[in-house]
Short mmCIF file of C-alpha atoms in Angstrom, two decimals:
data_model
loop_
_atom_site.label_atom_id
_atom_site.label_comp_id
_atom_site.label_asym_id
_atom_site.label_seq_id
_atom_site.Cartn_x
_atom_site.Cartn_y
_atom_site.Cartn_z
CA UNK A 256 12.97 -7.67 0.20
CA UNK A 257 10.82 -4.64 0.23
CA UNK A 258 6.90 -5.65 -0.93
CA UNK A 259 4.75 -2.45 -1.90
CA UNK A 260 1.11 -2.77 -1.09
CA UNK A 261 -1.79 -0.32 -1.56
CA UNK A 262 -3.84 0.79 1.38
CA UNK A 263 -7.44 0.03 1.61
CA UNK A 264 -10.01 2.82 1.21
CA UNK A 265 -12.43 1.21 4.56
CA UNK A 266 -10.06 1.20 7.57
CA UNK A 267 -10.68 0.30 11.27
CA UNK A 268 -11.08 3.11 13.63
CA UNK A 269 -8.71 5.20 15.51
CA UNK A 270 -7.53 3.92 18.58
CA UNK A 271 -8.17 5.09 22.22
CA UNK A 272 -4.42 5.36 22.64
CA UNK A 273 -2.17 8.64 22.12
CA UNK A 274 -1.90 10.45 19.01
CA UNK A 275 -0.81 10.70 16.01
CA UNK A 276 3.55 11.65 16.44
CA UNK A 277 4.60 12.63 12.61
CA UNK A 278 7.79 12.29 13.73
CA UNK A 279 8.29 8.55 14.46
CA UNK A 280 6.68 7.71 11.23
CA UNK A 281 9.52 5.66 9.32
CA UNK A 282 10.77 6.97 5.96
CA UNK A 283 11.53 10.70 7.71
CA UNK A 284 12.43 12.06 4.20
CA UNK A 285 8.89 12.21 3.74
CA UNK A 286 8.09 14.08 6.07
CA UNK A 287 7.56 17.76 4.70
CA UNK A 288 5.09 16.17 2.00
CA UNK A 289 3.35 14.34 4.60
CA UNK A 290 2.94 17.75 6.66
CA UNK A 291 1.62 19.81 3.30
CA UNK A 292 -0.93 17.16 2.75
CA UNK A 293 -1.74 16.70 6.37
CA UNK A 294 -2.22 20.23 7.16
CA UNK A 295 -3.97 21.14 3.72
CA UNK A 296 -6.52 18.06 4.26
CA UNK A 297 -7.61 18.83 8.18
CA UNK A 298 -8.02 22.62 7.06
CA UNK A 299 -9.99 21.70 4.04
CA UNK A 300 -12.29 19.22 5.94
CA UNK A 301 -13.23 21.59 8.90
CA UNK A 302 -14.19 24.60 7.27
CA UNK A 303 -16.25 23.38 4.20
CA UNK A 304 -17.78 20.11 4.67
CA UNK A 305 -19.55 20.21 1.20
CA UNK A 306 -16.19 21.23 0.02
CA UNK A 307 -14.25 18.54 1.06
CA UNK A 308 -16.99 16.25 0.58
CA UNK A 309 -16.50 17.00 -3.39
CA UNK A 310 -12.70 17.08 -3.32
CA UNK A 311 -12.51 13.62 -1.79
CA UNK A 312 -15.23 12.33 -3.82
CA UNK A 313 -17.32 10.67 -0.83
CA UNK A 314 -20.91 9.79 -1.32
CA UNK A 315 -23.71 11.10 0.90
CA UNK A 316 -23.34 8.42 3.04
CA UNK A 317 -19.63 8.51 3.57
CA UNK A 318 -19.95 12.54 4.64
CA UNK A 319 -18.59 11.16 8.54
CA UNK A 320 -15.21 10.05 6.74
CA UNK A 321 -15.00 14.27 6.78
CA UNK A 322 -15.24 14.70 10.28
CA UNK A 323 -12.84 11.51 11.03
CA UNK A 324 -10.00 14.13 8.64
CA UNK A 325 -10.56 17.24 10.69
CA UNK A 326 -9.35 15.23 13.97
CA UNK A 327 -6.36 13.67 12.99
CA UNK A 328 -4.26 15.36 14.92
CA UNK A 329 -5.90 14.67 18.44
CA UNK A 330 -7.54 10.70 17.33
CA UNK A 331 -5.86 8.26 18.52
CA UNK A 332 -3.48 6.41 16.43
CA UNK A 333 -2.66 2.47 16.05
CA UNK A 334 -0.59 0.66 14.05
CA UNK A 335 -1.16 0.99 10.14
CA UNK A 336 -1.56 -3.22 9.67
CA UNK A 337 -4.51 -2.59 12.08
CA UNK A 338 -6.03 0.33 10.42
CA UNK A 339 -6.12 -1.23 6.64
CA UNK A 340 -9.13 -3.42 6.09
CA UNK A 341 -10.60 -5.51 3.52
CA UNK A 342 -9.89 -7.91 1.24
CA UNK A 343 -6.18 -7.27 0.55
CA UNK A 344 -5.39 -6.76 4.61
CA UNK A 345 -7.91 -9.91 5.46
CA UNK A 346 -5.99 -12.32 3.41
CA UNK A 347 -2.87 -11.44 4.58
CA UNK A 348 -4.01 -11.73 8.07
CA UNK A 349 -1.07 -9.94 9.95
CA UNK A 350 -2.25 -10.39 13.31
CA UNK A 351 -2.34 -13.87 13.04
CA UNK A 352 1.41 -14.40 11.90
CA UNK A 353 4.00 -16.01 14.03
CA UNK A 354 6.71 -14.01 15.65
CA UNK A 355 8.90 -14.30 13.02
CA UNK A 356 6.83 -13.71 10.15
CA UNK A 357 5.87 -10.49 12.11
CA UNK A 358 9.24 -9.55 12.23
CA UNK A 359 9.67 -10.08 8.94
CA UNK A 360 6.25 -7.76 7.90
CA UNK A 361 7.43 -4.86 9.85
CA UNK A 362 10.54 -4.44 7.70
CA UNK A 363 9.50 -5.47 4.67
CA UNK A 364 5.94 -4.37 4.12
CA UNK A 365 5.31 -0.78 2.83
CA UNK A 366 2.29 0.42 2.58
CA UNK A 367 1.01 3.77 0.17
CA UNK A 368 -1.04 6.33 1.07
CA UNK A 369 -2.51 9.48 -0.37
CA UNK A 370 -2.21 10.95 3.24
CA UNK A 371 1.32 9.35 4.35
CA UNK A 372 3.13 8.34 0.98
CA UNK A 373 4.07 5.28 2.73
CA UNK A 374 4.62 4.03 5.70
CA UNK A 375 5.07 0.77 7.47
CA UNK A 376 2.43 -1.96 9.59
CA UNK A 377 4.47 -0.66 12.80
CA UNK A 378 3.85 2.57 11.91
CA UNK A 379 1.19 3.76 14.38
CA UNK A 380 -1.45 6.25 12.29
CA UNK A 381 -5.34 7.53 12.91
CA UNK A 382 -8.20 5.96 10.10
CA UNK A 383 -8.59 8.99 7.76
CA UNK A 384 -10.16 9.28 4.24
CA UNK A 385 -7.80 10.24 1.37
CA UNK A 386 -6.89 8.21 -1.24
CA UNK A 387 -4.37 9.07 -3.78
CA UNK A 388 -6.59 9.82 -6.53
CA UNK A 389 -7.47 12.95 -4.73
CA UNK A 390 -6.70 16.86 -6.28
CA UNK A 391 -6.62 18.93 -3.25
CA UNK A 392 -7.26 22.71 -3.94
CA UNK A 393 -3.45 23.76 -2.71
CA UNK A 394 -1.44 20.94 -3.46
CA UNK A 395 -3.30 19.49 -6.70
CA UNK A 396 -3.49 15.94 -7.70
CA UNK A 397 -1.13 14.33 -4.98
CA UNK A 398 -0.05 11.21 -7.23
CA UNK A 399 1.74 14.08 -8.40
CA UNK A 400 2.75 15.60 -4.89
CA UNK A 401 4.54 12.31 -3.91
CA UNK A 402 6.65 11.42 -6.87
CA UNK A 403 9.47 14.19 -6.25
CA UNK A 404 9.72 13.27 -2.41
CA UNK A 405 9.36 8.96 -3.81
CA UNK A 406 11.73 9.52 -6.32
CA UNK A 407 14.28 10.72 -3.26
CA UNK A 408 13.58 8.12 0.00
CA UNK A 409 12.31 5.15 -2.05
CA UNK A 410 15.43 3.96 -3.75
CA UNK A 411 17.59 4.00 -0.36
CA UNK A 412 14.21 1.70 1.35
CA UNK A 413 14.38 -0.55 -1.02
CA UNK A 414 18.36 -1.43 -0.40
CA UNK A 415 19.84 -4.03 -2.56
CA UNK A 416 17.22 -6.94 -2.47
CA UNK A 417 14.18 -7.54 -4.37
CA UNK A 418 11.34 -5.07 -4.77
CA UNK A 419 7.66 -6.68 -5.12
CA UNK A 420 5.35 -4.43 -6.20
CA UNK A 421 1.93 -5.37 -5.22
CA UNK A 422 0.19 -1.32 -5.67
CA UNK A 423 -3.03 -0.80 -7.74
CA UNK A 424 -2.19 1.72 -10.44
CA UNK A 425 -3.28 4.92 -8.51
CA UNK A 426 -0.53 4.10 -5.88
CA UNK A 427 1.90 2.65 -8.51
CA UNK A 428 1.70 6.39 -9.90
CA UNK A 429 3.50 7.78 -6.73
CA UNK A 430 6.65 5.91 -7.64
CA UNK A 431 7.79 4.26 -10.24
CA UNK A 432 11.94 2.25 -9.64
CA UNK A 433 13.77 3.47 -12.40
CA UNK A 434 16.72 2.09 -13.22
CA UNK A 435 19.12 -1.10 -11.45
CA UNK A 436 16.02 -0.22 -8.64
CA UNK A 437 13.23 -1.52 -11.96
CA UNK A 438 15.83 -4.00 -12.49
CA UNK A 439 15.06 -6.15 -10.03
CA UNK A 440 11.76 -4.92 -8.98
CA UNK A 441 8.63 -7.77 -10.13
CA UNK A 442 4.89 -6.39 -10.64
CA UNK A 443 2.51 -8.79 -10.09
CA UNK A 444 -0.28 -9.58 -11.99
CA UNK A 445 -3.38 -11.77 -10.69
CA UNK A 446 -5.45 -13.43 -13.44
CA UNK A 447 -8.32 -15.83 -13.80
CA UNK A 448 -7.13 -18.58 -15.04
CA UNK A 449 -9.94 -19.58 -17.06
CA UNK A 450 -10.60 -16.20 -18.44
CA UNK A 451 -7.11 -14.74 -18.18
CA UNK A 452 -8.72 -11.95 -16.68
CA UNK A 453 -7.71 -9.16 -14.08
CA UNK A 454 -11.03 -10.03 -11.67
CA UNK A 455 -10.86 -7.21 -8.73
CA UNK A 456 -11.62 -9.93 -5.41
CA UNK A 457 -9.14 -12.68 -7.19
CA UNK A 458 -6.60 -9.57 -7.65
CA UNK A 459 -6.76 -8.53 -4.11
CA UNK A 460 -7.37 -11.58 -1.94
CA UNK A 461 -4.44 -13.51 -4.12
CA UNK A 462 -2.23 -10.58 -3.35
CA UNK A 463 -2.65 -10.62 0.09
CA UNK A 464 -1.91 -14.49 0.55
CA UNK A 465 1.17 -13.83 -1.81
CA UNK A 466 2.64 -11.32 0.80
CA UNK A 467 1.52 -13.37 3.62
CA UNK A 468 3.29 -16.89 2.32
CA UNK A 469 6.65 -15.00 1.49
CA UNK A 470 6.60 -13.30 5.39
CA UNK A 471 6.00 -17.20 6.83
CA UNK A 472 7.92 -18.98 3.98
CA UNK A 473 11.26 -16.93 4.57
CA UNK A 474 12.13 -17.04 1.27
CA UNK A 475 14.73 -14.14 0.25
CA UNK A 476 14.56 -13.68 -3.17
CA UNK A 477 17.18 -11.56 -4.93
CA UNK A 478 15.00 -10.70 -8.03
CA UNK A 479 12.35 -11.74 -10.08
CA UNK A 480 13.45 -15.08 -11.44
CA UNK A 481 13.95 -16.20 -8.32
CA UNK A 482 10.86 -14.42 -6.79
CA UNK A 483 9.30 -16.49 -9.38
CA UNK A 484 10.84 -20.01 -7.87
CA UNK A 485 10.19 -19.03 -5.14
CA UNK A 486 6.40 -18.33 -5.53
CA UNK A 487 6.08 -21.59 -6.94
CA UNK A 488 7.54 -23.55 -4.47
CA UNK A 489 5.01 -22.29 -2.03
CA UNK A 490 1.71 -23.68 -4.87
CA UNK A 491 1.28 -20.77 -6.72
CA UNK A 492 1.02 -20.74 -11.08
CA UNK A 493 3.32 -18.04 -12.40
CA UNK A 494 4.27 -17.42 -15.87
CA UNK A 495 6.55 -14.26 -16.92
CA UNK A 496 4.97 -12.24 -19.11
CA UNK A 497 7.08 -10.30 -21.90
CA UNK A 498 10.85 -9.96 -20.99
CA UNK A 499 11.68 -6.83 -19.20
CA UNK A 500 14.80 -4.79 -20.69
CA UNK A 501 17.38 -3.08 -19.02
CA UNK A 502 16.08 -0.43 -16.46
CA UNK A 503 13.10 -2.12 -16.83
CA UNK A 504 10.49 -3.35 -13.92
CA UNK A 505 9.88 -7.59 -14.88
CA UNK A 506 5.97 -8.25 -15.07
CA UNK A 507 5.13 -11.74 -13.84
CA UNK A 508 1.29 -13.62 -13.77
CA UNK A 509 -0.04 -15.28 -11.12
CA UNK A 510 -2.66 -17.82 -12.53
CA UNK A 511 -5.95 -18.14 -9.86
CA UNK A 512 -9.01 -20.81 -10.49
CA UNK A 513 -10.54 -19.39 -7.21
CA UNK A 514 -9.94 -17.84 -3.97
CA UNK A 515 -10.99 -19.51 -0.55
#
């Protein structure tokens, strides 16, 4: 099972430890569209701080996030599951797994990044600011950057199992499975049950918990139906919505009242 997550634009500091290595990231075949990006963002940041303060669309108060880019290379780096904040990355709760479950995480969470295309909670990273919305001067818009280099690593990642995609659409952009890939690949979405409503905190926090209870639970699901059993065996309301075609990615609903 390979679960796709989106990053989290806040994100814990860099560590004290050594830096960043671009070469033990996983997913290697990434790793000339990591460098472009990497090496385009850290020049644009350190010689035009109003620059790169427009280009990453930071407010006045966020101008530090600039300086935090142009050191990359020399901050120290710790693993991405500690980096990635917030609501999303609080509910799933990844230091507080058990051994197993941790096991589990490191193989089968990815996570996507404007910066990194994707990379895993192992994968040891500094904070930095750039989400994948972002146009960069050289590159341009790099949803568009990443789909080429996606379209070649992602299929071969995601092996023969079950592919949950749990991405907000900027990051679902990147990549999209095509083919037997969609066919057994579910997108979740998170509604208010009253309302039937996409509400942003429900969305993340019940996305997060949904990631976390399939890394304790075990479960192995081969595709959606059963990722749909599955799901509510461990409490949670699902209902498929539509029915997915061939080559198609299967949409499924998970029904919220609140989030604790």
């Amino acid at each position: 099972m390979l679960v796709l997550l989106p990053p989290s634009e806040g994100k814990a500091p860099s560590g004290r430890g050594a830096p960043l290595k671009p070469e033990s990231l996983s997913l290697p075949g990434l790793a000339g569209a990591r460098q472009a990006v990497l090496d385009e963002l850290v020049e644009l940041c350190a010689a035009d701080e109003e620059k790169a303060r427009e280009v990453l669309g930071l407010s006045e108060g966020l101008r530090g996030e600039i300086a935090k880019n142009v050191e990359l290379r020399t901050a120290g780096a710790r693993p991405a599951g500690e980096i990635y904040t917030g609501v999303l990355y609080d509910a799933l709760d990844l230091a507080s797994l058990d051994a197993v479950a941790k096991r589990r995480a490191s193989r089968s969470l990815l996570v996507f990044s404007g910066l990194w295309g994707a990379v895993r909670v192992t994968d040891r990273i500094p904070s930095y600011r750039c989400s994948m919305g972002v146009k960069l001067p050289g590159l341009g818009a790099l949803g568009a950057h990443w789909r080429a280099p996606m379209a070649a690593v992602l299929p071969e990642a995601a092996g023969t199992g079950l592919v949950l995609d749990l991405r907000s659409s900027a990051y679902a952009a990147a990549w999209k499975p095509k083919g037997e890939v969609a066919e057994r690949t579910a997108s979740v979405r998170v509604l208010h049950a009253p309302t039937r409503k996409v509400v942003s905190h429900f969305n993340k926090a019940t996305k997060g918990r949904i990631a976390r209870s399939l890394m304790e639970s075990g479960a192995e699901p081969s595709g959606p139906a059963e990722l749909a059993e599955a799901l509510r065996d461990l409490g949670y309301v699902v209902e498929t919505a539509g029915v997915a075609g061939a080559g198609k990615v299967r949409m499924l609903d998970v029904l919220v009242d609140e989030v604790h």
